[in-house]
mmCIF file of C-alpha atoms in Angstrom:
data_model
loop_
_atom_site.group_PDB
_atom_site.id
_atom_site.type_symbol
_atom_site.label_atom_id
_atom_site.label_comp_id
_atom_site.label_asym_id
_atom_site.label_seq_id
_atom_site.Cartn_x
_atom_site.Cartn_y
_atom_site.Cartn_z
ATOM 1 C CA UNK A 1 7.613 -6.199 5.873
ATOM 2 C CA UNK A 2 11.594 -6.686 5.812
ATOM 3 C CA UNK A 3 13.057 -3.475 7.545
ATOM 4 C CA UNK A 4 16.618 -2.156 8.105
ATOM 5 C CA UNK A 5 17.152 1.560 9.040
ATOM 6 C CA UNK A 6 13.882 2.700 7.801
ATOM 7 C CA UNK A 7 12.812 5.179 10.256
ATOM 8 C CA UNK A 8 12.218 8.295 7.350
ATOM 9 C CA UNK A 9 9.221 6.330 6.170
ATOM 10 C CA UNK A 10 8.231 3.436 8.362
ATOM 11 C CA UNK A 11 5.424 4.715 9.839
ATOM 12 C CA UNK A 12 4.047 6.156 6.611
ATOM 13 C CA UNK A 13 4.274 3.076 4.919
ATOM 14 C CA UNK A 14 2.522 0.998 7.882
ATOM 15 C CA UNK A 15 -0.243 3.570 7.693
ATOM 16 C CA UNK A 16 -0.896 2.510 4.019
ATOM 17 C CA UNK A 17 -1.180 -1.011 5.215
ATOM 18 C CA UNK A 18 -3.827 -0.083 7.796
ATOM 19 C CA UNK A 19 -6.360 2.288 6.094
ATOM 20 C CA UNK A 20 -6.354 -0.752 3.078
ATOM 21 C CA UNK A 21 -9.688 -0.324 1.705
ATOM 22 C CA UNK A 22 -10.045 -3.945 2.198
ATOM 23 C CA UNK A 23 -13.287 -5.917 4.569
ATOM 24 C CA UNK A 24 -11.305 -9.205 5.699
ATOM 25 C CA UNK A 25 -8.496 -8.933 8.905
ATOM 26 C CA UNK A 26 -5.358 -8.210 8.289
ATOM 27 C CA UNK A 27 -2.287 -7.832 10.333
ATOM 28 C CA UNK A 28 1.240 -6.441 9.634
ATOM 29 C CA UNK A 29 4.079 -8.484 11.084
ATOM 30 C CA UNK A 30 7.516 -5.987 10.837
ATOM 31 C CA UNK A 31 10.783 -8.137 10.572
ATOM 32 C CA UNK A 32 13.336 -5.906 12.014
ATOM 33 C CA UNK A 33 17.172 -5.670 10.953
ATOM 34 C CA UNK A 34 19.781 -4.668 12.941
ATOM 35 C CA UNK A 35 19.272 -0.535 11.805
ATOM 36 C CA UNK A 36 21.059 1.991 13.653
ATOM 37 C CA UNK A 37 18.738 4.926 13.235
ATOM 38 C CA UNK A 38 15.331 4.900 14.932
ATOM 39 C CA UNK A 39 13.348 1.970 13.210
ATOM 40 C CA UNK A 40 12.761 0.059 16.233
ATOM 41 C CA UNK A 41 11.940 2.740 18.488
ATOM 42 C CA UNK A 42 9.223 3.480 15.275
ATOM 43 C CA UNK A 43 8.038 -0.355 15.280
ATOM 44 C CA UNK A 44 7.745 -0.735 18.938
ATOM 45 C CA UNK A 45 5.181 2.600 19.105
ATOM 46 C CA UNK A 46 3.517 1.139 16.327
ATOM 47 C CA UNK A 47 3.010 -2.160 18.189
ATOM 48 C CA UNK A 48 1.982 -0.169 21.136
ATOM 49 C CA UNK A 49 -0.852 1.765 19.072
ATOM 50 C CA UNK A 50 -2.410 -0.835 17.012
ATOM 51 C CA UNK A 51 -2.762 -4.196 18.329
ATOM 52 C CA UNK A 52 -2.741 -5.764 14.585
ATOM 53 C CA UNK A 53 0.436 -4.471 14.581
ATOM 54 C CA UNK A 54 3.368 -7.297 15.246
ATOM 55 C CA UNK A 55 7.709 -7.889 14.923
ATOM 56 C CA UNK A 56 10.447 -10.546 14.638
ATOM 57 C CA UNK A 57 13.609 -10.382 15.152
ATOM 58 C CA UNK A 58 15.708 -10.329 11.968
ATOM 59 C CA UNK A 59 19.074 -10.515 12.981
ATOM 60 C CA UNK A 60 21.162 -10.985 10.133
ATOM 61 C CA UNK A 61 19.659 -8.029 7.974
ATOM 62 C CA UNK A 62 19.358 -10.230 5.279
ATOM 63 C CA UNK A 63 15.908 -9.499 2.763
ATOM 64 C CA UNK A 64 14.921 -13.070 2.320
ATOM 65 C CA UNK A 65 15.538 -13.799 6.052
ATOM 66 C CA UNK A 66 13.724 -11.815 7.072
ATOM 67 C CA UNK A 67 10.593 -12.363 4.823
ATOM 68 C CA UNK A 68 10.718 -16.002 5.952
ATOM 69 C CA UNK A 69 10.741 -14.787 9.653
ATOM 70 C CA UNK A 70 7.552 -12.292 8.893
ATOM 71 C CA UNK A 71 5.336 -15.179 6.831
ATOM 72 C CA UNK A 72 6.447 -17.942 9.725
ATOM 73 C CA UNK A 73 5.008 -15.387 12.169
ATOM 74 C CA UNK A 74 1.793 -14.333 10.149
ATOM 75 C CA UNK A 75 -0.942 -16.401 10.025
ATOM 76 C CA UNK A 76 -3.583 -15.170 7.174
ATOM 77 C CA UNK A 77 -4.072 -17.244 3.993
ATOM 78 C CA UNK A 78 -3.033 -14.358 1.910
ATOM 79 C CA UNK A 79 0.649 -13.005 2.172
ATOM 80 C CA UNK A 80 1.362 -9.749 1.251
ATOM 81 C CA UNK A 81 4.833 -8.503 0.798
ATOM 82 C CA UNK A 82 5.537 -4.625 1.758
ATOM 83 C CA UNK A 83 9.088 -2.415 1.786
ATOM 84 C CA UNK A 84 9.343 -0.380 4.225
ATOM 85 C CA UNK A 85 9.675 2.451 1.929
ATOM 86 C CA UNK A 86 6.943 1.534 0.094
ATOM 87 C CA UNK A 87 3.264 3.199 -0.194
ATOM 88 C CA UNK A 88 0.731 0.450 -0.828
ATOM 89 C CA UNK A 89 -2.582 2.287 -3.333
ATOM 90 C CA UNK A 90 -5.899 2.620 -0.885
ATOM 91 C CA UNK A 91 -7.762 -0.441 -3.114
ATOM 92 C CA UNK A 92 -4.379 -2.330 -3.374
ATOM 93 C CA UNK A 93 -4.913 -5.621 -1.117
ATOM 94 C CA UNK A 94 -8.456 -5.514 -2.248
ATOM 95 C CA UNK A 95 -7.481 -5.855 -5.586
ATOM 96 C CA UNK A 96 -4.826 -8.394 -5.345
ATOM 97 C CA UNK A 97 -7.307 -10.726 -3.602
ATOM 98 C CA UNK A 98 -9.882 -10.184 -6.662
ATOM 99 C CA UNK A 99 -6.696 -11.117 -8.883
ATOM 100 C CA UNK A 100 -5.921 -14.440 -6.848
ATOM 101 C CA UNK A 101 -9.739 -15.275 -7.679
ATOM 102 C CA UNK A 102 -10.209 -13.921 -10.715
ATOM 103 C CA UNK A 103 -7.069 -15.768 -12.379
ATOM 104 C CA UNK A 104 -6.226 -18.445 -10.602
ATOM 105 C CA UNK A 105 -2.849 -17.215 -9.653
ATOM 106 C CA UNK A 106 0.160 -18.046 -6.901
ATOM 107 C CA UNK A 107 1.246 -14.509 -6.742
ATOM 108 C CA UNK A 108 -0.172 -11.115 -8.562
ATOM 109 C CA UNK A 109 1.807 -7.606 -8.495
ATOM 110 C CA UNK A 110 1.737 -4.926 -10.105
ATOM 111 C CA UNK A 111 3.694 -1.123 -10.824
ATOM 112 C CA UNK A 112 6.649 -0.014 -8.641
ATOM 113 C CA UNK A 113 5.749 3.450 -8.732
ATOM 114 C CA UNK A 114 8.788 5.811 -7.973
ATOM 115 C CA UNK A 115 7.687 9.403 -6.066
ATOM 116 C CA UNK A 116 10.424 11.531 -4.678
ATOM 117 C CA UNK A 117 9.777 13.910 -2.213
ATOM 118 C CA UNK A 118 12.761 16.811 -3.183
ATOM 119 C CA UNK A 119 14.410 17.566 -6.651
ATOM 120 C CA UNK A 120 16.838 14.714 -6.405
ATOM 121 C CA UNK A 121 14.476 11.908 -5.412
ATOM 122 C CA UNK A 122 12.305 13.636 -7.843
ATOM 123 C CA UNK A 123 14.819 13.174 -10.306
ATOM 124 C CA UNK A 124 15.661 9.425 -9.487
ATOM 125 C CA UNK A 125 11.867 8.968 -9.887
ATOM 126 C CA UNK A 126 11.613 10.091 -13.331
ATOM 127 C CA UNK A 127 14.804 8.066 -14.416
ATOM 128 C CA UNK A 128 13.280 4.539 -12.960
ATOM 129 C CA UNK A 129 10.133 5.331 -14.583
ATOM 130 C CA UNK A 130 11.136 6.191 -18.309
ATOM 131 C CA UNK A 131 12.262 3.788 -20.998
ATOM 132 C CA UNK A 132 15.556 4.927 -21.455
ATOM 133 C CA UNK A 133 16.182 4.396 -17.445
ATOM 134 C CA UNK A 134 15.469 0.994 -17.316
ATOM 135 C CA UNK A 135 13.668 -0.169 -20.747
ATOM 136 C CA UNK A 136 10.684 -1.982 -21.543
ATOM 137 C CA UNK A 137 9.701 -3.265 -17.766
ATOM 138 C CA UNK A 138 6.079 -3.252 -17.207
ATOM 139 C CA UNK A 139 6.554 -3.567 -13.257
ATOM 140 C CA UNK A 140 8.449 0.372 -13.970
ATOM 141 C CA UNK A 141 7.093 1.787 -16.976
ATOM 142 C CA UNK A 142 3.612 0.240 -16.937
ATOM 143 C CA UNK A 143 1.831 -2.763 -19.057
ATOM 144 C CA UNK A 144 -0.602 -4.757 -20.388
ATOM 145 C CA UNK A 145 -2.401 -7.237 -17.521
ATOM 146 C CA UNK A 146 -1.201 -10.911 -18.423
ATOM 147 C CA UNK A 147 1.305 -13.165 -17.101
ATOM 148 C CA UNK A 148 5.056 -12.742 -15.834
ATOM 149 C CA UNK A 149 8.187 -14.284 -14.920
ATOM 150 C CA UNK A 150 8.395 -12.119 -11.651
ATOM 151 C CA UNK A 151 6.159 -9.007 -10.685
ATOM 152 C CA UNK A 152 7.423 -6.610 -7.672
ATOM 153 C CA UNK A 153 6.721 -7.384 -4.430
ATOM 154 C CA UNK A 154 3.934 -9.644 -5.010
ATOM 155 C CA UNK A 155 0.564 -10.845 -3.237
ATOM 156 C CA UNK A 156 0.963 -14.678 -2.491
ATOM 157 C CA UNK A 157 -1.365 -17.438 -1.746
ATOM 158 C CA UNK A 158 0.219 -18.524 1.317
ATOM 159 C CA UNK A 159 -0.126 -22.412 0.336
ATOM 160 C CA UNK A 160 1.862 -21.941 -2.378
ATOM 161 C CA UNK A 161 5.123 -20.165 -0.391
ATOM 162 C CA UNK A 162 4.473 -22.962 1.994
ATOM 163 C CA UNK A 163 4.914 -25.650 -0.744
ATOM 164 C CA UNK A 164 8.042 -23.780 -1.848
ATOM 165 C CA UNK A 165 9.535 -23.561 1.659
ATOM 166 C CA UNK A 166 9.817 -19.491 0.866
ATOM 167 C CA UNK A 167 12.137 -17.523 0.141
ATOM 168 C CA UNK A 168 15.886 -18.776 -0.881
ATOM 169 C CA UNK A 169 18.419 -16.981 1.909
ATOM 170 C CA UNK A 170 21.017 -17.236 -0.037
ATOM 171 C CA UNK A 171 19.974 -14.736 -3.000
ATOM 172 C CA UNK A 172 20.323 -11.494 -0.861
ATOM 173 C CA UNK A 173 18.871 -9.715 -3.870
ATOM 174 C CA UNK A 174 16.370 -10.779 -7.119
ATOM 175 C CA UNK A 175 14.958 -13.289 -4.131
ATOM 176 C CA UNK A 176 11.112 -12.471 -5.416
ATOM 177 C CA UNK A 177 12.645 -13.579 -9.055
ATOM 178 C CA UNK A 178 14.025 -17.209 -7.588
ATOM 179 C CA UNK A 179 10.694 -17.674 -5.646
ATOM 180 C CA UNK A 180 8.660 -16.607 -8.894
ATOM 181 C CA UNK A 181 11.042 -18.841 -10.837
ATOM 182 C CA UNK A 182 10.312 -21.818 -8.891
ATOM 183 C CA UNK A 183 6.428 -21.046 -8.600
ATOM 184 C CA UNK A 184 6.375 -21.297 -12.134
ATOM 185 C CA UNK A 185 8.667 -23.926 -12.467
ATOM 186 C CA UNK A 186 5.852 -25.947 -10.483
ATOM 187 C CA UNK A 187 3.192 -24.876 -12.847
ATOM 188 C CA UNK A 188 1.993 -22.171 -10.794
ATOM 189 C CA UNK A 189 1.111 -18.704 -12.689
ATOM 190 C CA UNK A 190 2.729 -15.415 -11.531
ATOM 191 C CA UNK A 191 0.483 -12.423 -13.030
ATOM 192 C CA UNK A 192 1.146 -8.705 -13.319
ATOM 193 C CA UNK A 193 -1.713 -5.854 -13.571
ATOM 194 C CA UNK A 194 -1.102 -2.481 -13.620
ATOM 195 C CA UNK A 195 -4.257 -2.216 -11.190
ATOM 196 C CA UNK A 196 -1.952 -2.837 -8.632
ATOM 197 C CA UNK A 197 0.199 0.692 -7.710
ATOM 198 C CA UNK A 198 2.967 0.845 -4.859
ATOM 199 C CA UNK A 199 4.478 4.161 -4.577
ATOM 200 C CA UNK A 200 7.953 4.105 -3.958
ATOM 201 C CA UNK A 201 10.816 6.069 -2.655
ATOM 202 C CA UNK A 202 13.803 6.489 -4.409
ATOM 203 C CA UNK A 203 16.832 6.305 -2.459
ATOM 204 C CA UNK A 204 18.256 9.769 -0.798
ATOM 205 C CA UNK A 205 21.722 10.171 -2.315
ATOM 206 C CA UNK A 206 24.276 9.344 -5.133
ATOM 207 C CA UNK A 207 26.173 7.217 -3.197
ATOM 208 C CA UNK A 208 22.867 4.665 -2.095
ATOM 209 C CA UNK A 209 21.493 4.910 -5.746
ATOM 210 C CA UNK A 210 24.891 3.502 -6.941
ATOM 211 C CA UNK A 211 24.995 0.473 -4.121
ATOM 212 C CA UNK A 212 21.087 0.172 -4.929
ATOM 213 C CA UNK A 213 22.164 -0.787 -8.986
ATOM 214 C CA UNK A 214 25.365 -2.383 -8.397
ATOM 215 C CA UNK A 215 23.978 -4.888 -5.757
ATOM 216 C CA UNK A 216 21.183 -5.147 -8.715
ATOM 217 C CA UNK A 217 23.524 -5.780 -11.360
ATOM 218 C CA UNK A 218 25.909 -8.128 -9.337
ATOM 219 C CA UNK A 219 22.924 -10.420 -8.538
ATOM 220 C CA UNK A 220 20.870 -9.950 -12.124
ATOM 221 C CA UNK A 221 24.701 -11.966 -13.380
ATOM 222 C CA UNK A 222 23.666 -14.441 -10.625
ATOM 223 C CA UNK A 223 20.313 -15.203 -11.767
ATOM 224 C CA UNK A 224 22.100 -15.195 -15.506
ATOM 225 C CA UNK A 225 24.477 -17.855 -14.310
ATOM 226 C CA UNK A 226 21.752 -19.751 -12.301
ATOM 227 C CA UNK A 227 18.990 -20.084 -14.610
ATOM 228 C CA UNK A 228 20.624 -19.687 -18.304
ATOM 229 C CA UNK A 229 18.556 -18.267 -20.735
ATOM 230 C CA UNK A 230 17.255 -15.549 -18.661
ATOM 231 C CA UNK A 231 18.797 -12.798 -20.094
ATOM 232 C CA UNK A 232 18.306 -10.323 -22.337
ATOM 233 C CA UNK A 233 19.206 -7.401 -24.501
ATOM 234 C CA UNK A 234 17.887 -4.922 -21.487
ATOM 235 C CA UNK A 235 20.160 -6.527 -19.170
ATOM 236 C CA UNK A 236 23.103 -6.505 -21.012
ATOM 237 C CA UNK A 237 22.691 -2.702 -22.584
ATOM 238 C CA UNK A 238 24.502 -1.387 -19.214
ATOM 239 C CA UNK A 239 27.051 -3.383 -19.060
ATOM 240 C CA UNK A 240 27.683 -3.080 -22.600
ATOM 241 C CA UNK A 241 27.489 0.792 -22.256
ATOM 242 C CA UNK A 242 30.436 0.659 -19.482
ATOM 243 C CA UNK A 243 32.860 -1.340 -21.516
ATOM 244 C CA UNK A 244 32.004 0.640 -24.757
ATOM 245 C CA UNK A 245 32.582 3.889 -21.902
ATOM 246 C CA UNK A 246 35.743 2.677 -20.845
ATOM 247 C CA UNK A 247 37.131 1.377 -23.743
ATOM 248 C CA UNK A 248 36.087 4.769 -25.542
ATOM 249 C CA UNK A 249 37.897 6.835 -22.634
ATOM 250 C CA UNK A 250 41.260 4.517 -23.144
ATOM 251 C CA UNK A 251 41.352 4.901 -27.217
ATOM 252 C CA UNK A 252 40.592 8.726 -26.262
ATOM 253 C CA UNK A 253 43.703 9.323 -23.761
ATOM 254 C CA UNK A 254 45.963 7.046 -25.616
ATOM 255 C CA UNK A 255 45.179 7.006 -29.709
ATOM 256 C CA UNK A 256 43.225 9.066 -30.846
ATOM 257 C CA UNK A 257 40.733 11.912 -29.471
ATOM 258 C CA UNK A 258 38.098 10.064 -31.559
ATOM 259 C CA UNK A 259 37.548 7.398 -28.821
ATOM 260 C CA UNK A 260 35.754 10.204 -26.648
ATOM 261 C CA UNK A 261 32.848 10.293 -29.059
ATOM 262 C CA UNK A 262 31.663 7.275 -27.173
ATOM 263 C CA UNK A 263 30.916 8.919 -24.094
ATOM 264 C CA UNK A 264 30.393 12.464 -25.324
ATOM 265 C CA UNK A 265 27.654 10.436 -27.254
ATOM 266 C CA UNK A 266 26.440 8.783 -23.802
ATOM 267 C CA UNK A 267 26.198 11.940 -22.305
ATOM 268 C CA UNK A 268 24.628 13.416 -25.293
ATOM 269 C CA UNK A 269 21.665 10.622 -25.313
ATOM 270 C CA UNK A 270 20.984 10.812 -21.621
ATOM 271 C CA UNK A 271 20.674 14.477 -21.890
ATOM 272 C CA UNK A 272 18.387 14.111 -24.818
ATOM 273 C CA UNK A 273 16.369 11.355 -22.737
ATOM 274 C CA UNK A 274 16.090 13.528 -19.509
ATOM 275 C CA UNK A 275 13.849 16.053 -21.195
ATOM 276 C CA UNK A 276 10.725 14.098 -21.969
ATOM 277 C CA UNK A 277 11.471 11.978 -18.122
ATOM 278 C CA UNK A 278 11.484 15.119 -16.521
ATOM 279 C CA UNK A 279 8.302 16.967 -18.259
ATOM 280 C CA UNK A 280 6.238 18.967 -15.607
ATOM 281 C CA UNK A 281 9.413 18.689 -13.313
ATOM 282 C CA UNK A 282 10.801 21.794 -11.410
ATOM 283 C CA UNK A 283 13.991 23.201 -13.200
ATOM 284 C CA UNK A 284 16.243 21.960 -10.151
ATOM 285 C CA UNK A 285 14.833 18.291 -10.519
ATOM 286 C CA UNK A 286 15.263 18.046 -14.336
ATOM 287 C CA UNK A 287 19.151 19.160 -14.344
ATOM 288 C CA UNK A 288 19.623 16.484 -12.038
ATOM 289 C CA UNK A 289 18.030 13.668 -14.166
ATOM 290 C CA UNK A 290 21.259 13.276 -16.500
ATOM 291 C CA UNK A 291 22.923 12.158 -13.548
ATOM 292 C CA UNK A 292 20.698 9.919 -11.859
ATOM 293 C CA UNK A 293 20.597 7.906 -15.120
ATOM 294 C CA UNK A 294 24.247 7.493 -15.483
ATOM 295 C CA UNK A 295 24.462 6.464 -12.074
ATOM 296 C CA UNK A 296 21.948 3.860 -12.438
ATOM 297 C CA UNK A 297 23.444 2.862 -15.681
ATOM 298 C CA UNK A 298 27.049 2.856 -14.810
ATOM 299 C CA UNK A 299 26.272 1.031 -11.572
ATOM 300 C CA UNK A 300 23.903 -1.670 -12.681
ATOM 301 C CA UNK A 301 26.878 -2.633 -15.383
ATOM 302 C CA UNK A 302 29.824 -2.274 -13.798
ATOM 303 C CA UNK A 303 27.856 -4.706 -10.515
ATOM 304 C CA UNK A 304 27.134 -6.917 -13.486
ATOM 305 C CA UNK A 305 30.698 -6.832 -15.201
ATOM 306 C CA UNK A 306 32.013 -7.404 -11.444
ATOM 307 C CA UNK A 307 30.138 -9.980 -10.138
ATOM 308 C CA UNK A 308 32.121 -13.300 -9.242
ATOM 309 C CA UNK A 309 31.349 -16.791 -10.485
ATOM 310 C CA UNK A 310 32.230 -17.755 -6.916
ATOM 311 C CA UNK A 311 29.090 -16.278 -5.775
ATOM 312 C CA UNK A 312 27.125 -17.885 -8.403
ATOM 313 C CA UNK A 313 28.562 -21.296 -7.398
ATOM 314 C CA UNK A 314 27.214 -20.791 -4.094
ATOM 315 C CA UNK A 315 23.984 -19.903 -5.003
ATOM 316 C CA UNK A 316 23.444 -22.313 -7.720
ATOM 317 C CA UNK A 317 24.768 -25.035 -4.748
ATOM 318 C CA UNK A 318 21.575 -24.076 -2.656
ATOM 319 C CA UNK A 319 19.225 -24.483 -5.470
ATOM 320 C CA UNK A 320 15.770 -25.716 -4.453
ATOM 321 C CA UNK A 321 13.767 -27.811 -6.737
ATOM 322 C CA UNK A 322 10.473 -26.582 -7.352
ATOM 323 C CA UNK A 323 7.764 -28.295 -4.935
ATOM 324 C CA UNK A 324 4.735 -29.597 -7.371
ATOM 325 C CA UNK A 325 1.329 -29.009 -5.888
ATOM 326 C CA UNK A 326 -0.461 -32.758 -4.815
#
């Protein structure tokens, strides 16, 4: 579990981990980032109270770093990777281990399941769940069982993260898609089933939903540049929605009033969309949907539009090439 500055839901999510519904050991090892609320006064209690309870030092805050720290430190055949705002379902690590058996598979995940807990998280919840939020992704909107190029979080056979030599530091986001990549790339199968729930929580504010989706679209153009032919029409619809924004807004100001049908007819379709996300929502938490979907939207393109073939460069410098199994 890679934390930084999770003290709102630590303890929850640790919880989760412990009551598993599952009859083998297991043990949680807590990577800790640099936070600056109360995380590590939360970890060290939970240490104190629950001897299968275990940290390392993470010092550079990074996501990938500190997974690599967390499986070096575990020692279980099964890896199991958990946010530390993330609610794993009472059957979950029971049912990933069936999955491993069942299909033969390196790594099996399953639904990131968004829950807030007030109107705006509410609303944030509702927009990563619905089509016109983030489109057709099983791991958000649900799926047929079968297999993937990534899945979130993931349950691992540890031999096969061990072949791979983990997690690549450099990709400080879509890390789990690199890893996945390269499992594959090795012949290994990465499977999704909607058996397997995590709830999630959104994050608290504007401001940390728009660094959330810019930091995803700025790395989502890295993976594009790294592995080409991974992109699709989903990923470029935001981007393509900012220009056509922009672009509508400048015609608008400058030539003719016409160009502001572009985003009046953004705004319209969002609005439209918000009603059937935000069914059996409180009033409060439905007027808010509108703008938790533009912020995702307008974020995720304009980190996409933004990010630097520089940083690509260095990533695609660090490439690892995929470990076959003996």
């Amino acid at each position: 579990m890679p934390v930084l500055n999770e003290e709102r839901h630590l303890r929850t999510s640790v919880r989760h981990i412990l009551e598993q519904e599952y009859a083998g050991e297991l043990e949680v090892v807590i990577a800790l980032g640099p936070s600056t609320d109360r995380t590590d006064e939360i970890a060290a209690e939970l240490v104190r109270e629950d001897p299968r309870v275990h940290t390392v030092p993470n010092p550079t805050g990074r996501t990938p770093a500190a997974l690599n720290a967390a499986i070096k430190a575990s020692r279980h055949p099964i890896v199991v990777r958990v946010d530390g705002h993330g609610m794993l379902s009472p059957d979950y690590i029971a049912t990933a281990v069936r999955l491993l058996e069942e299909t033969g598979a390196q790594n099996v995940g399953g639904i990131m399941h968004a829950e807030g807990e007030n109107d705006w998280e509410k609303a944030v919840a509702a927009a990563m769940t619905s089509k016109i939020g983030v489109g057709n992704a099983a791991f958000h909107t649900g799926g047929q069982a079968g297999p993937a190029e990534t899945v979130y979080l993931g349950v691992f056979r540890r031999e096969a993260l061990e072949r791979q030599g983990g997690y690549n530091e450099e990709f400080i986001r879509a890390q789990d898609w690199e890893l996945n990549f390269r499992i594959r790339e090795a012949g290994g199968l990465i499977w999704f089933s909607p058996e397997l729930k995590v709830s999630y929580r959104p994050r608290p504010n504007v401001r940390a939903l728009a660094k959330q989706y810019k930091d995803y679209g700025r790395w989502r153009h890295v993976v594009a540049r790294y592995h080409q032919g991974s992109i699709n029409l989903r990923y470029l619809a935001a981007p393509t929605a900012v220009a056509a924004i922009a672009a509508g807004l400048v015609v608008g100001a400058t030539v003719t009033p016409w160009g502001f049908v572009v985003p009046a007819g953004y705004l319209a379709a969002i609005t439209a969309g918000s009603v059937p996300a935000g069914k059996g929502l409180p009033l409060a938490a439905r007027v808010r949907i509108p703008v938790a979907l533009a912020t995702m939207h307008m974020s995720w393109g304009v980190g996409f539009l933004t990010s630097p073939r520089s940083l690509a460069k260095k990533v695609i410098a660090s490439r690892r090439p995929a470990v076959m199994a003996d």
